[in-house]
PDB file of C-alpha atoms in Angstrom:
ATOM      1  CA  UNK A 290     -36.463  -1.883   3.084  1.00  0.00           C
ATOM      2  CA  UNK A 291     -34.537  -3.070  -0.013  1.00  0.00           C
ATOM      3  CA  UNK A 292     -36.408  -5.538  -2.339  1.00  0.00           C
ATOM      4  CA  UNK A 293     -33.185  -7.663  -2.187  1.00  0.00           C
ATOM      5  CA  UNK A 294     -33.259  -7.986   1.239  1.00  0.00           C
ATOM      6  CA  UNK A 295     -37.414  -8.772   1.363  1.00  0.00           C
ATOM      7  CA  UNK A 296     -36.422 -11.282  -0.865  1.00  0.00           C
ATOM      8  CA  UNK A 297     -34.126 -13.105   1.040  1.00  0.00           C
ATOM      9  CA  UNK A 298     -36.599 -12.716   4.089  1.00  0.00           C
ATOM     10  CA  UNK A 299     -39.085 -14.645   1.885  1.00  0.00           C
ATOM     11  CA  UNK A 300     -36.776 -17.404   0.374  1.00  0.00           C
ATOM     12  CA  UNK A 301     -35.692 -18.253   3.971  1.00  0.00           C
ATOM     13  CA  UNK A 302     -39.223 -18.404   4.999  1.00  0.00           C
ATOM     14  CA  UNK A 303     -40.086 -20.434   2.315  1.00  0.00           C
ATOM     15  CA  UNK A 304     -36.881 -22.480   2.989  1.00  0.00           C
ATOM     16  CA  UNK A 305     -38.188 -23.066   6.396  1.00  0.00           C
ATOM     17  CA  UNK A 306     -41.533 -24.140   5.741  1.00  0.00           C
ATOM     18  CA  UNK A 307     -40.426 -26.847   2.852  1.00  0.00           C
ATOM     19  CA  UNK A 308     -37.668 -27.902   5.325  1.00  0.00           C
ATOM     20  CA  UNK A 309     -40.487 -28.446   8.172  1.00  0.00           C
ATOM     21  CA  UNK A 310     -43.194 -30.083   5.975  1.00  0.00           C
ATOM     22  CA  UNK A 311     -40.840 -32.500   3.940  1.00  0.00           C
ATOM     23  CA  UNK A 312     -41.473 -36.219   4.273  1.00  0.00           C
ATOM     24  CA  UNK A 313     -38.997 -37.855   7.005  1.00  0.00           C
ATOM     25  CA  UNK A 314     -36.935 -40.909   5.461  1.00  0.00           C
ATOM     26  CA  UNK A 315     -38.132 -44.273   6.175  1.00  0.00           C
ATOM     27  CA  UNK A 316     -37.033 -46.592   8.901  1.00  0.00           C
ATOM     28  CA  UNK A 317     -34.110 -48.650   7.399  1.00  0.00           C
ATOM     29  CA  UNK A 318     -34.826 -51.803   9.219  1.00  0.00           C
ATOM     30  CA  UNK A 319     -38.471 -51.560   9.398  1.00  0.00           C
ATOM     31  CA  UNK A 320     -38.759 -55.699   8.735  1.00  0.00           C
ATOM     32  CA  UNK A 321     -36.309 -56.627  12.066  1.00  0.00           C
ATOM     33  CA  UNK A 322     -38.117 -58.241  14.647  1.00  0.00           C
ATOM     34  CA  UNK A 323     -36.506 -57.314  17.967  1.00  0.00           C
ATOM     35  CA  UNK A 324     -39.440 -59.223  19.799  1.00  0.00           C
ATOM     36  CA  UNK A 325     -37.838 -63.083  18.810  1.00  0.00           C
ATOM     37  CA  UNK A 326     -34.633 -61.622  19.146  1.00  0.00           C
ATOM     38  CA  UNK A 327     -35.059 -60.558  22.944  1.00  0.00           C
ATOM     39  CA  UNK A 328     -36.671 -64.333  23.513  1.00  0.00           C
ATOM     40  CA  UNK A 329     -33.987 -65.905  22.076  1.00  0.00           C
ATOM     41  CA  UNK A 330     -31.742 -63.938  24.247  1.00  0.00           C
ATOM     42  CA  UNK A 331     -33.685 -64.620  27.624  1.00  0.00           C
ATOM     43  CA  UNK A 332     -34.208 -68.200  26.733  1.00  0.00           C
ATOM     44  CA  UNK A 333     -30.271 -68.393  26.409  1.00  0.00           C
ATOM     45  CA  UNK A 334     -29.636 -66.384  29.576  1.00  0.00           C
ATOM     46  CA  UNK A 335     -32.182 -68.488  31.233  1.00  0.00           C
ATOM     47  CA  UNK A 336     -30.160 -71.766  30.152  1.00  0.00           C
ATOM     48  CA  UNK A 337     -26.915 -70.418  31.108  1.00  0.00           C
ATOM     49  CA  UNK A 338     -27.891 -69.870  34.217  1.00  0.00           C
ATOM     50  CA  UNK A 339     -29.975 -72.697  34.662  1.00  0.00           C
ATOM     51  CA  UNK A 340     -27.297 -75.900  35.781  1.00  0.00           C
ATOM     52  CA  UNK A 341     -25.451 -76.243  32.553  1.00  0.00           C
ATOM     53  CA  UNK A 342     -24.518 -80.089  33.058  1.00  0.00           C
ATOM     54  CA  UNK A 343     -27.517 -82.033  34.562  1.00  0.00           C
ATOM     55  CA  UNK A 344     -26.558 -85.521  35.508  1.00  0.00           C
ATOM     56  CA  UNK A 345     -28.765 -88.667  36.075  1.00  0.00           C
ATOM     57  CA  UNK A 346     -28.908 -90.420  39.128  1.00  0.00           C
ATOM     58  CA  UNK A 347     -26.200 -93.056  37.041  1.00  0.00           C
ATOM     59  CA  UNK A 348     -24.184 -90.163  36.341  1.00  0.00           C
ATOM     60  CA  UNK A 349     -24.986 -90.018  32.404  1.00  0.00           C
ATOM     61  CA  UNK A 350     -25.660 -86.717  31.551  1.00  0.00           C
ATOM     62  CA  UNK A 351     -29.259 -85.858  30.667  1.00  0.00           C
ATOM     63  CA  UNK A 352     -30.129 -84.751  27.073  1.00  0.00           C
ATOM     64  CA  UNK A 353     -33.296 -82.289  26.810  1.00  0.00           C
ATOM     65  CA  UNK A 354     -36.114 -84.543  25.825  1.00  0.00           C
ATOM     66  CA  UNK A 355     -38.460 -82.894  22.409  1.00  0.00           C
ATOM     67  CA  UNK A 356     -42.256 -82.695  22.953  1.00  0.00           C
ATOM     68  CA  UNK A 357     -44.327 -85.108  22.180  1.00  0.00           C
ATOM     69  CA  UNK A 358     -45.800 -83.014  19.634  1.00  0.00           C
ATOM     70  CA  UNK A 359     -42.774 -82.863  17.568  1.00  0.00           C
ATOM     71  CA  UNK A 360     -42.727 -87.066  17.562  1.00  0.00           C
ATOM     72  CA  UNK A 361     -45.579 -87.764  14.998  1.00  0.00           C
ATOM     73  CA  UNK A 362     -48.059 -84.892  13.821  1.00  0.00           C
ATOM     74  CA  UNK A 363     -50.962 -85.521  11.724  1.00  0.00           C
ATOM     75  CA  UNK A 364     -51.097 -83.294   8.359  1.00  0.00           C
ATOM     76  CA  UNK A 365     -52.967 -79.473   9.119  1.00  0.00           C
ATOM     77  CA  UNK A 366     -56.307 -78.976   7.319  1.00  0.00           C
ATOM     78  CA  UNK A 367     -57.612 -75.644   8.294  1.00  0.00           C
ATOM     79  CA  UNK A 368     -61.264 -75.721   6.980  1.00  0.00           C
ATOM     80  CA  UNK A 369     -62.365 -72.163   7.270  1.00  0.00           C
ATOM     81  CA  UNK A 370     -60.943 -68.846   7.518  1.00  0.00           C
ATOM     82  CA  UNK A 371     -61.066 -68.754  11.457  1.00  0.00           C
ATOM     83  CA  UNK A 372     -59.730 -71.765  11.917  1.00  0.00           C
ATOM     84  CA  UNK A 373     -56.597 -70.728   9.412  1.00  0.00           C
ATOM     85  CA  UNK A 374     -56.059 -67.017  11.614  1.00  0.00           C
ATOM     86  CA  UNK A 375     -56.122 -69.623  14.828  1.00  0.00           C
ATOM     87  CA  UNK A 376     -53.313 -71.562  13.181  1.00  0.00           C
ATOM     88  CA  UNK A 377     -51.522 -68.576  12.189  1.00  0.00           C
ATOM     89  CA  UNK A 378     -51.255 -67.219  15.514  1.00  0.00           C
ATOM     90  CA  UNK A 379     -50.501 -70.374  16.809  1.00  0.00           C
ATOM     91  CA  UNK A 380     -47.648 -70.397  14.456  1.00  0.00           C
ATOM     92  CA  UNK A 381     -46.584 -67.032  15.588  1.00  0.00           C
ATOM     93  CA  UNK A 382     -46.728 -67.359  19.190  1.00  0.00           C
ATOM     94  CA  UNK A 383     -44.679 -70.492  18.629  1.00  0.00           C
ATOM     95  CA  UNK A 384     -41.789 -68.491  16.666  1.00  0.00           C
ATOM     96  CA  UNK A 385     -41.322 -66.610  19.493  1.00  0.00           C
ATOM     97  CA  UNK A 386     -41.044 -69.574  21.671  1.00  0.00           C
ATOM     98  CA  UNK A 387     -37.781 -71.720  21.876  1.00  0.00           C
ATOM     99  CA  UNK A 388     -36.156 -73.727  19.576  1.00  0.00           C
ATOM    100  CA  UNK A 389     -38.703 -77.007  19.816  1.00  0.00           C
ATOM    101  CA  UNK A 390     -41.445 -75.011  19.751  1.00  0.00           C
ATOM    102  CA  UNK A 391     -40.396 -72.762  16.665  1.00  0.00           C
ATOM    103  CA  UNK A 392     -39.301 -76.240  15.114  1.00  0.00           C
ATOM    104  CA  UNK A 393     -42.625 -77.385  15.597  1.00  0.00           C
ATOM    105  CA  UNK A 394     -44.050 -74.337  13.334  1.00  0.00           C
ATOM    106  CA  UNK A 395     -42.015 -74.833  11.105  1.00  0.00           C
ATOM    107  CA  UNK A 396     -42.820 -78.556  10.406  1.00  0.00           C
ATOM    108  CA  UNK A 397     -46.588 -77.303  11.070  1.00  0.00           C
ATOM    109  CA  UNK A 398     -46.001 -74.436   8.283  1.00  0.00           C
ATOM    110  CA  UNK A 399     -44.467 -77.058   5.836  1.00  0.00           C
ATOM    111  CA  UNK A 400     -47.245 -79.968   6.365  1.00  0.00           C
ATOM    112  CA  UNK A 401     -50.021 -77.029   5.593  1.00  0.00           C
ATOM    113  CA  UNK A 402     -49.076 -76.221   2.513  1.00  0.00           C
ATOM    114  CA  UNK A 403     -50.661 -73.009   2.021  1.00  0.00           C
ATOM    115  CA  UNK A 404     -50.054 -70.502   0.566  1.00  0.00           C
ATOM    116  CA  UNK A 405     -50.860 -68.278   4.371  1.00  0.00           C
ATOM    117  CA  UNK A 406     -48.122 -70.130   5.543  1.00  0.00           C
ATOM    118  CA  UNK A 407     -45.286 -68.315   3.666  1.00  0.00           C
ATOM    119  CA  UNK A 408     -44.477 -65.758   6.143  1.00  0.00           C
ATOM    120  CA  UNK A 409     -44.269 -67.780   8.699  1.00  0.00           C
ATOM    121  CA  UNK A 410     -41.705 -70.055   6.724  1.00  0.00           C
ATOM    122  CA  UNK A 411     -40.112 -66.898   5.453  1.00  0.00           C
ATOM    123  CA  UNK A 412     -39.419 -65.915   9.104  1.00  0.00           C
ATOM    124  CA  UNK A 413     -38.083 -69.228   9.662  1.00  0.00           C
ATOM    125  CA  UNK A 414     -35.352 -68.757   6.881  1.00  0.00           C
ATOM    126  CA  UNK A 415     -33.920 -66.343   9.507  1.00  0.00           C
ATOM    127  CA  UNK A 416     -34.079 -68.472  12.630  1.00  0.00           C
ATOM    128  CA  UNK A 417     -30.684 -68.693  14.313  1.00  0.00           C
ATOM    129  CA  UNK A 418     -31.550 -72.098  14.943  1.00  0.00           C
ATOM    130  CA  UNK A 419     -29.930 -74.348  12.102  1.00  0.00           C
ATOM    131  CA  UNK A 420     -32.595 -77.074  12.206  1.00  0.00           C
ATOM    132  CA  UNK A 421     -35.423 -74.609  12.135  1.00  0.00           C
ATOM    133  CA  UNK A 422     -34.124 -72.869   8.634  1.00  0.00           C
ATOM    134  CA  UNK A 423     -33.761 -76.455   7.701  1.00  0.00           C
ATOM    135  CA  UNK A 424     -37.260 -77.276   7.844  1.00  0.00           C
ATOM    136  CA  UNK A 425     -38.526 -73.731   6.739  1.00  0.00           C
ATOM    137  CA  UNK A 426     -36.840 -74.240   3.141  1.00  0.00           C
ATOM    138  CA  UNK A 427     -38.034 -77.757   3.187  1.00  0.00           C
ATOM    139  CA  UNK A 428     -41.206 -76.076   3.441  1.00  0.00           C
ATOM    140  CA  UNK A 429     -40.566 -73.842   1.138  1.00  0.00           C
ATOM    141  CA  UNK A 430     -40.121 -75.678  -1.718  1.00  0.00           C
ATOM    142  CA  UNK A 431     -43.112 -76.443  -2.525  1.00  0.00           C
ATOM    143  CA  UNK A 432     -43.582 -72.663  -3.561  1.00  0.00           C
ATOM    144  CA  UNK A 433     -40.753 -72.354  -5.315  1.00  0.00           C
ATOM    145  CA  UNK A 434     -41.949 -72.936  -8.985  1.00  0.00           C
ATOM    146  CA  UNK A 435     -44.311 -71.302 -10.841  1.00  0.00           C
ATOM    147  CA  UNK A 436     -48.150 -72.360  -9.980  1.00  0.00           C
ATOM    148  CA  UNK A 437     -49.665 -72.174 -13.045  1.00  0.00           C
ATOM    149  CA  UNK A 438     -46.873 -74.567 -14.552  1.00  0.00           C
ATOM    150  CA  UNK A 439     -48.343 -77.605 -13.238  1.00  0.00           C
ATOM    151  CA  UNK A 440     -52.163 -76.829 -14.202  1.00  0.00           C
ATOM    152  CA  UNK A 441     -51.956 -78.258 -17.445  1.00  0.00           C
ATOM    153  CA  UNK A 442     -49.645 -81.343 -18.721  1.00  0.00           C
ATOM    154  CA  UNK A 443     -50.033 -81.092 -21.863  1.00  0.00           C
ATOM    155  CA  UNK A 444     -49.946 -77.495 -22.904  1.00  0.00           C
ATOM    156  CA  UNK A 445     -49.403 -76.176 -26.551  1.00  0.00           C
ATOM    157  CA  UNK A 446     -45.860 -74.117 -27.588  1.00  0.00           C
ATOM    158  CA  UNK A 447     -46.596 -70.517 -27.700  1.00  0.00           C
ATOM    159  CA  UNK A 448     -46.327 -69.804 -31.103  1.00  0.00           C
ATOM    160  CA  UNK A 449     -43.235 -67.449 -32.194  1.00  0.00           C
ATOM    161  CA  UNK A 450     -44.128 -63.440 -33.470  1.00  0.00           C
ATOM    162  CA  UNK A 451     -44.225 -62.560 -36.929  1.00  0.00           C
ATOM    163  CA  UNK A 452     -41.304 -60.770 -36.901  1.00  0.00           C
ATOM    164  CA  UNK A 453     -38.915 -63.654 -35.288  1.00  0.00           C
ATOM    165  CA  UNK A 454     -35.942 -63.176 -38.116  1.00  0.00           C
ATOM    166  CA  UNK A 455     -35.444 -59.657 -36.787  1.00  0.00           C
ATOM    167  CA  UNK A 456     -35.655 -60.706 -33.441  1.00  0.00           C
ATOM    168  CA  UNK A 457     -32.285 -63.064 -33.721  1.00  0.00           C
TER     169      UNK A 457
END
């Protein structure tokens, strides 16, 4: 056997191996829920086929009535760690609810105001459900300036650097 040709054995063999133990790319959409998605979808299938027009015994048409819960709701003060995972699955199982009910975490999320509550109110941000992105920037903006700014009124300028005239 030629050297040339034991060479090209062992570059293909090497080729091989480094083509079978290479790190496989990364799922693109890693961060898409399909779970809400598929509720969302049998929750409108179910409504479809549900009698799209009820009427009232008057013959007004009926308009879906919102839970009780969404009428008044006292402020959330999680005390403890337990009690804040219970009201973050709450919140969860509620996103993948229907509309009401993922309006309802949302204005839950918002009243909270903590900072465990963000990915819940980021997940609203992509609700279908114009009302429900409504509320989850309202709740939102609470975080959206920097925390540290409010801490103290009346802070001191930062003074400039020695070298400020070669600097402008």
């Amino acid at each position: 056997m030629s050297p040339t040709f034991l060479g090209g054995v062992a570059a293909a063999l090497l080729l091989f191996v480094y083509w079978s133990l290479r790190r496989r790319s990364p799922v693109l959409l890693r961060s898409t829920d399909a779970a809400a998605i598929a509720a969302l979808n049998r929750a409108q299938i179910a409504l479809v086929r549900s009698d799209t027009d009820p009427v009232n015994v008057d013959g007004a048409p009926t308009l879906p009535e919102l839970p009780l819960a969404l009428a008044a709701t006292p402020p959330v003060r999680p005390a403890d760690a337990r009690q804040r995972a219970q009201l973050l699955a709450t919140l969860r199982r509620q996103l993948e609810a229907d509309a009401p009910q993922r309006l309802e975490a949302m204005r839950t999320a918002s009243q909270w105001r903590h900072p465990a509550a963000l990915p819940v109110l980021r997940r609203g941000l992509r609700d279908v459900d114009p009302a429900v992105v409504q509320e989850a920037a309202r709740g939102m903006e609470r975080f959206r300036c920097c925390p540290r700014s409010h801490a103290g009124t009346s802070r001191t300028p930062v003074p400039l650097p020695r070298n400020v005239s070669r600097m402008r």
